[in-house]
mmCIF file of C-alpha atoms in Angstrom:
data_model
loop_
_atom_site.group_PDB
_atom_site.id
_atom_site.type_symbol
_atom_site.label_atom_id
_atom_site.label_comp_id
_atom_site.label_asym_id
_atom_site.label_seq_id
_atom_site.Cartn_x
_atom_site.Cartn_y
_atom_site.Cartn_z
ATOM 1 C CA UNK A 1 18.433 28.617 37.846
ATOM 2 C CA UNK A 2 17.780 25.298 37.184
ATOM 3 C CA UNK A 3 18.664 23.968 33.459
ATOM 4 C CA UNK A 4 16.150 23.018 31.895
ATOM 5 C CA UNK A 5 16.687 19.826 29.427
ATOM 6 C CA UNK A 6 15.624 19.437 25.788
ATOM 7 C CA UNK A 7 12.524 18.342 24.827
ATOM 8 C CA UNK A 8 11.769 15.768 21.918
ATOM 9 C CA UNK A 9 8.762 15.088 20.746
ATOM 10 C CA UNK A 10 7.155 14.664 16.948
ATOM 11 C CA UNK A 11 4.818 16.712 15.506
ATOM 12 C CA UNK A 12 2.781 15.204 12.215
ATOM 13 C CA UNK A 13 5.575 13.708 10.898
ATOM 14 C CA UNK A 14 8.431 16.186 11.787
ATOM 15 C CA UNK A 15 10.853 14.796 14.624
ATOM 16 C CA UNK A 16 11.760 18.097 16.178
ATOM 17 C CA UNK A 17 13.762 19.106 19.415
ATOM 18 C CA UNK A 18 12.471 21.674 21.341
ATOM 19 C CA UNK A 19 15.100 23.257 23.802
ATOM 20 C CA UNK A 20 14.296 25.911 26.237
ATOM 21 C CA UNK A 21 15.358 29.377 26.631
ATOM 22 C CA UNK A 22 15.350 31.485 29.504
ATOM 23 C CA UNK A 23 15.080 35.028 29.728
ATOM 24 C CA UNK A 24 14.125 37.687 31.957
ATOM 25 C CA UNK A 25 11.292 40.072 32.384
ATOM 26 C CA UNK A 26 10.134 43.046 33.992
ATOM 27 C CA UNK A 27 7.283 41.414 34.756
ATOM 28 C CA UNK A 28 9.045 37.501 36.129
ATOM 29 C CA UNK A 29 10.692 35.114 34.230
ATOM 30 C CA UNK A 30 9.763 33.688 30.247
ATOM 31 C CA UNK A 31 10.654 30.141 29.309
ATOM 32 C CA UNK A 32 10.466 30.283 25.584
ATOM 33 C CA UNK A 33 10.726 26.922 23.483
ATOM 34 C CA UNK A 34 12.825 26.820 20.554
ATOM 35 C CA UNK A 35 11.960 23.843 18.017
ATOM 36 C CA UNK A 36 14.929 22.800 15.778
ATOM 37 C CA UNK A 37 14.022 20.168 13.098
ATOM 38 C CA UNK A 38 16.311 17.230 13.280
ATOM 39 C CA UNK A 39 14.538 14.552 10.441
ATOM 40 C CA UNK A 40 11.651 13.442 9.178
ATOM 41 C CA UNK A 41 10.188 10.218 10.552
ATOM 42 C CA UNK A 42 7.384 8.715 8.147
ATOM 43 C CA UNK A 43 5.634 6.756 11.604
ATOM 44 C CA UNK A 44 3.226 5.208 8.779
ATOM 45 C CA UNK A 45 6.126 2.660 7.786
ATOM 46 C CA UNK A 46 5.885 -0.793 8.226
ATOM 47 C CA UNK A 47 6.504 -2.691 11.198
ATOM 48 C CA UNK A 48 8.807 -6.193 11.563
ATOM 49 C CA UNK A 49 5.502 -7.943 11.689
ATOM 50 C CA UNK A 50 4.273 -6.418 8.717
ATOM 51 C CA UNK A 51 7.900 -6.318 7.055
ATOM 52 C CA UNK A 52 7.716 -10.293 8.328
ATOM 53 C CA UNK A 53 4.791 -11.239 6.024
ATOM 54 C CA UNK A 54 5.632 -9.077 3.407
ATOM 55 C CA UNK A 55 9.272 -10.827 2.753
ATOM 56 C CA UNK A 56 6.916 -13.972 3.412
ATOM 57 C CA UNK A 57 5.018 -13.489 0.535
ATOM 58 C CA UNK A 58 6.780 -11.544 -1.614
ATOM 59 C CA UNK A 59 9.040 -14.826 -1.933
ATOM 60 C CA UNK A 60 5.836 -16.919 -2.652
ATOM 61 C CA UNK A 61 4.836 -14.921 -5.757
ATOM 62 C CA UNK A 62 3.925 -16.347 -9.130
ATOM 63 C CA UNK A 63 5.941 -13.206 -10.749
ATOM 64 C CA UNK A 64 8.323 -10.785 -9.311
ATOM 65 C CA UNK A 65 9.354 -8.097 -10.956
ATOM 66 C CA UNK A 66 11.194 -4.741 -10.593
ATOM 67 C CA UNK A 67 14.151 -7.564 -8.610
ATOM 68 C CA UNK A 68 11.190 -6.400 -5.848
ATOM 69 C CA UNK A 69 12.512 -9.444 -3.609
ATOM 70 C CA UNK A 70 16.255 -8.010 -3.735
ATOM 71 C CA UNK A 71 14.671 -4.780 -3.532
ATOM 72 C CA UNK A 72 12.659 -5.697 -0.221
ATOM 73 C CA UNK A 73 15.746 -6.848 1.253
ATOM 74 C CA UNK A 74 17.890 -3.754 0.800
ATOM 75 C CA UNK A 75 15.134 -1.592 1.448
ATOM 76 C CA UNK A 76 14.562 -2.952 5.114
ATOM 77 C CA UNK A 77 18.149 -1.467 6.499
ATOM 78 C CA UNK A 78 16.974 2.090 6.428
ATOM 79 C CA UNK A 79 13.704 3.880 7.007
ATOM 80 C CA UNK A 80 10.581 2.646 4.781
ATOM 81 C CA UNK A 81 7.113 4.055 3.035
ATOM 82 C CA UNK A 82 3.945 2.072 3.493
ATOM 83 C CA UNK A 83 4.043 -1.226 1.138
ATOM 84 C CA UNK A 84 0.723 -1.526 -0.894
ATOM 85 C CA UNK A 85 -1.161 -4.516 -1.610
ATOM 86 C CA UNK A 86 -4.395 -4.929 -3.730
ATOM 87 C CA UNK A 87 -6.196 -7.663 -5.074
ATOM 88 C CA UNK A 88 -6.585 -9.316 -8.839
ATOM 89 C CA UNK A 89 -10.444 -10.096 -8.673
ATOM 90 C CA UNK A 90 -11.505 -12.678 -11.847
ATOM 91 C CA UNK A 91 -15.062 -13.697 -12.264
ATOM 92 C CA UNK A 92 -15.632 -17.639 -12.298
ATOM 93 C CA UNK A 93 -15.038 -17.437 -16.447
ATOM 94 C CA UNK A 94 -11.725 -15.284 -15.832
ATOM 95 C CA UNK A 95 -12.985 -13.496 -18.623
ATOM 96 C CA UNK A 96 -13.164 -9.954 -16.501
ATOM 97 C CA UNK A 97 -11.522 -8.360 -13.662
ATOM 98 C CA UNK A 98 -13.043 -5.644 -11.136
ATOM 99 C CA UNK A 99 -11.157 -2.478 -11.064
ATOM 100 C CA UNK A 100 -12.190 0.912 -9.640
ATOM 101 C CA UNK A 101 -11.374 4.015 -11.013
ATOM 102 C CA UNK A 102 -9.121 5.818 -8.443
ATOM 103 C CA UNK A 103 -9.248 9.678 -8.647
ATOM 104 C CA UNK A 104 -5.267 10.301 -10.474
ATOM 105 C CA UNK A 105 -4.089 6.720 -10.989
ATOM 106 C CA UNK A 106 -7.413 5.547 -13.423
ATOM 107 C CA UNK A 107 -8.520 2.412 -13.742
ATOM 108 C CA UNK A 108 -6.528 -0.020 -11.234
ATOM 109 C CA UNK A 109 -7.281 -3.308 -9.053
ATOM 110 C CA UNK A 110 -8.588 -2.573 -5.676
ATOM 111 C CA UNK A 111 -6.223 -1.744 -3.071
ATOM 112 C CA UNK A 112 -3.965 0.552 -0.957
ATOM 113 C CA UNK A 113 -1.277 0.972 1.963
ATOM 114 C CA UNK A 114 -0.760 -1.827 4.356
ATOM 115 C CA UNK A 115 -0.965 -0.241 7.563
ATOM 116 C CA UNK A 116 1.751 -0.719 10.722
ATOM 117 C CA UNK A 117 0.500 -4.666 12.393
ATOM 118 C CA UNK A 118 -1.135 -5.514 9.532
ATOM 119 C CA UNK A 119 -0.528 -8.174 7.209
ATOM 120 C CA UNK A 120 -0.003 -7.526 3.175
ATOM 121 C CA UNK A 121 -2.275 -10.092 2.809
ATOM 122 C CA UNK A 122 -4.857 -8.822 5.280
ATOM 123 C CA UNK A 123 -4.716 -5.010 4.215
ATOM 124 C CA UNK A 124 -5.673 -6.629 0.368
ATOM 125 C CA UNK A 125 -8.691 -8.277 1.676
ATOM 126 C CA UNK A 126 -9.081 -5.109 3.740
ATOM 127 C CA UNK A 127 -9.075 -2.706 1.070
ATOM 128 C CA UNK A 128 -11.123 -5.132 -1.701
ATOM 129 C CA UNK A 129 -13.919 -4.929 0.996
ATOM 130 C CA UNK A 130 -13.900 -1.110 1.742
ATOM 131 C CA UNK A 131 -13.966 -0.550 -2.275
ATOM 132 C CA UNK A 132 -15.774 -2.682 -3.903
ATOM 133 C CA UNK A 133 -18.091 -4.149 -0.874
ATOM 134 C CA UNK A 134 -16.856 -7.252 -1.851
ATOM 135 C CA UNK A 135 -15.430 -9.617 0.922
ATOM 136 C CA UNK A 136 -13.815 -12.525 -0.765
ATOM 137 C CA UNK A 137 -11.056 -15.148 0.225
ATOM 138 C CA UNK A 138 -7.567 -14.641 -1.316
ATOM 139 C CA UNK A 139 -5.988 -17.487 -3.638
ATOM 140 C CA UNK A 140 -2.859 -18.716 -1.451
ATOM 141 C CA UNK A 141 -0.120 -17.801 -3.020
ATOM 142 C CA UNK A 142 0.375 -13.783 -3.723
ATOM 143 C CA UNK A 143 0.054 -13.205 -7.836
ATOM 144 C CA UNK A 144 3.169 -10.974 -8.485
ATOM 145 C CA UNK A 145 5.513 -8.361 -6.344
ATOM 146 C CA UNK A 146 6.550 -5.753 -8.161
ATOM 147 C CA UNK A 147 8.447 -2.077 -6.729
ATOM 148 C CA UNK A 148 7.032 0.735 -8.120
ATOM 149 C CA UNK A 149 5.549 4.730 -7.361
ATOM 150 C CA UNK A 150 1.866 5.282 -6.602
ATOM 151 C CA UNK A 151 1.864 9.161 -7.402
ATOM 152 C CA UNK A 152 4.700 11.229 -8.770
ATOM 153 C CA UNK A 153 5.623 12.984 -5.135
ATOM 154 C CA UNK A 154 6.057 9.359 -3.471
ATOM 155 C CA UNK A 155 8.959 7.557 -3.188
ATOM 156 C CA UNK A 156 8.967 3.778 -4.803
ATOM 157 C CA UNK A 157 7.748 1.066 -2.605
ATOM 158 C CA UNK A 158 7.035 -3.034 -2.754
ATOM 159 C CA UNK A 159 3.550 -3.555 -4.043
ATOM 160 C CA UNK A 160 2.216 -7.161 -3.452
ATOM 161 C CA UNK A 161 -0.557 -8.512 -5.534
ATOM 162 C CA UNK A 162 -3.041 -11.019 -4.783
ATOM 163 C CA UNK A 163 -5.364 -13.355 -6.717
ATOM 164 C CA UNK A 164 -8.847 -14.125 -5.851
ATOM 165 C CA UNK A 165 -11.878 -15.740 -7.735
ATOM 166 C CA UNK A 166 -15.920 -14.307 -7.219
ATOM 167 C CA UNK A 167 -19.477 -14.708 -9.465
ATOM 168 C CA UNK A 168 -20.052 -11.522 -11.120
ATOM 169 C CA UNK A 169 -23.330 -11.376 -9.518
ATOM 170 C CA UNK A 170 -22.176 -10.389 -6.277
ATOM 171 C CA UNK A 171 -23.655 -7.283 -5.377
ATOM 172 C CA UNK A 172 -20.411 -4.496 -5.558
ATOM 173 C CA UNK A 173 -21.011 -1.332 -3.308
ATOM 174 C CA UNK A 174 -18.531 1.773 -4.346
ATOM 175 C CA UNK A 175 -16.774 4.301 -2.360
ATOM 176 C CA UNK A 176 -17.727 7.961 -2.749
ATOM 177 C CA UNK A 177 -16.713 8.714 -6.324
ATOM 178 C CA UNK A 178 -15.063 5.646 -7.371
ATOM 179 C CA UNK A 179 -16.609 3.830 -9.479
ATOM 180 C CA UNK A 180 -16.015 -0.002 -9.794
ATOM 181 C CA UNK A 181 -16.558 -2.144 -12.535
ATOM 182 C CA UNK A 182 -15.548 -5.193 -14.145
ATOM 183 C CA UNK A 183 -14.181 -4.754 -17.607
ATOM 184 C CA UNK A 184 -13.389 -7.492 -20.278
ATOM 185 C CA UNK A 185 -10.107 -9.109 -19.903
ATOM 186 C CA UNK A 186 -10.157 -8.800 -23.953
ATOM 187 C CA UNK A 187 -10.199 -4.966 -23.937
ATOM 188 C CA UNK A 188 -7.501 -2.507 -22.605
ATOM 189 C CA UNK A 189 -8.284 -0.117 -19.855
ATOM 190 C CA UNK A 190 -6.863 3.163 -19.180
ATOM 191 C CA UNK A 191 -4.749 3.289 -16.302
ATOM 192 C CA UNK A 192 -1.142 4.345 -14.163
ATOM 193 C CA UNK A 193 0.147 1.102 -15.049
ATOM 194 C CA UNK A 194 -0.144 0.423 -18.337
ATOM 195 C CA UNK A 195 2.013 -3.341 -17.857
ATOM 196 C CA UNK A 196 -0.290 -4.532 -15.423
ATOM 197 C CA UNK A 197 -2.500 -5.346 -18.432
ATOM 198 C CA UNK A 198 -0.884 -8.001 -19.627
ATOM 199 C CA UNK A 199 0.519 -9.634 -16.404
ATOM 200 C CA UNK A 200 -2.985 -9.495 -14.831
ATOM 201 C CA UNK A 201 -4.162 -11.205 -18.624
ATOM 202 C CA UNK A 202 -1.136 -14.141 -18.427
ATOM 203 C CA UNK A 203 -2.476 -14.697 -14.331
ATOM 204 C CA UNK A 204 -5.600 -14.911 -15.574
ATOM 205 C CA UNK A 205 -5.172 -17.535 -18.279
ATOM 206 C CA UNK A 206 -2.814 -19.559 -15.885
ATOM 207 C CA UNK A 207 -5.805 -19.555 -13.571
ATOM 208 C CA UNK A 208 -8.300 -20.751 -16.401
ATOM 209 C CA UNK A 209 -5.824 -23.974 -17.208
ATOM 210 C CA UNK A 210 -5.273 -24.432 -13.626
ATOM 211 C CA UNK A 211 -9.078 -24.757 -12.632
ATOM 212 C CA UNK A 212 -10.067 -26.359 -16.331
ATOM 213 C CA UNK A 213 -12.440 -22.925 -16.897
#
């Protein structure tokens, strides 16, 4: 009988081996497959060019925080989760910023998970767009980097933030049942990150003295 060889292959995101079994039957002969799991393989993780651009900007960042840069660095010897990017969007007053209300984290900046050959950059401009409607150009330099959870069940991951700068009258389009609005930088707003208020207030301001608003 020839011997037949294992079998790897992934299934969702479960690497399993599959190796067969033989046995015999009245009938002829059975080859059975038994799967043994030997990992779990995220495949959404980010790629070297992605990991590239992200170490990229996440050095060029008017804040860091969380040591995300130290973080970033550590973080690229093993296995990784998606990185997340989103965009600060000010009005030409930087008096308010658009945020949508996301279904568990509440009121946040428009955004989500970079995916594999993409840029951090790119997936914020990506995400802004799909949103809010809104297709805008982002400021050149990233706004902060932090490290942080998106829902209770994930692990942490880098998080890069953008800047960019649009007239409130642009015509915003939402996503089925998020809502997107832009609230007063004067008044709080409740969301999952509750520190974001006042680092997205201080970018704001630096903004206003940079462009004489």
């Amino acid at each position: 009988m020839e011997h037949q060889r294992p079998v790897e292959c992934r299934i969702q995101e479960a690497r399993l081996i599959f190796r067969p079994v033989c046995c015999q039957s009245e009938s002829g002969l059975w080859l059975l497959g038994v799967a043994s799991t030997v990992g779990w393989v995220d495949q959404r993780g980010p790629d070297q060019y992605t990991l590239r651009a992200a170490v990229m900007d996440a050095h060029r960042a008017e804040a860091e925080f969380d040591n995300a840069c130290a973080w970033l660095e550590a973080a690229m010897k093993g296995p990784m989760d998606p990185l997340a990017a989103e965009v600060w969007v000010f009005d030409e007053a930087f008096r308010h910023v658009l945020l949508v209300k996301h279904r568990w984290r509440g009121w946040v900046p428009p955004g989500g998970r970079v995916e594999p050959g993409e840029r951090p950059r790119d997936a914020a401009r990506r995400e802004l767009l799909e949103e809010t409607g809104i297709s805008a150009d982002l400021l050149e330099a990233p706004a902060a980097v932090t490290v942080r959870s998106y829902h209770r069940d994930w692990s942490v991951t880098l998080g890069l933030s953008y800047g960019a700068i649009v007239a409130r009258s642009l015509q915003v389009t939402e996503e089925s049942n998020q809502p997107v609005a832009w609230v007063p930088l004067s008044q709080d707003w409740e969301g999952a990150f509750p520190e974001d208020r006042p680092r997205i207030r201080r970018y704001a301001s630096q903004l206003s003295e940079r462009t004489g608003a």
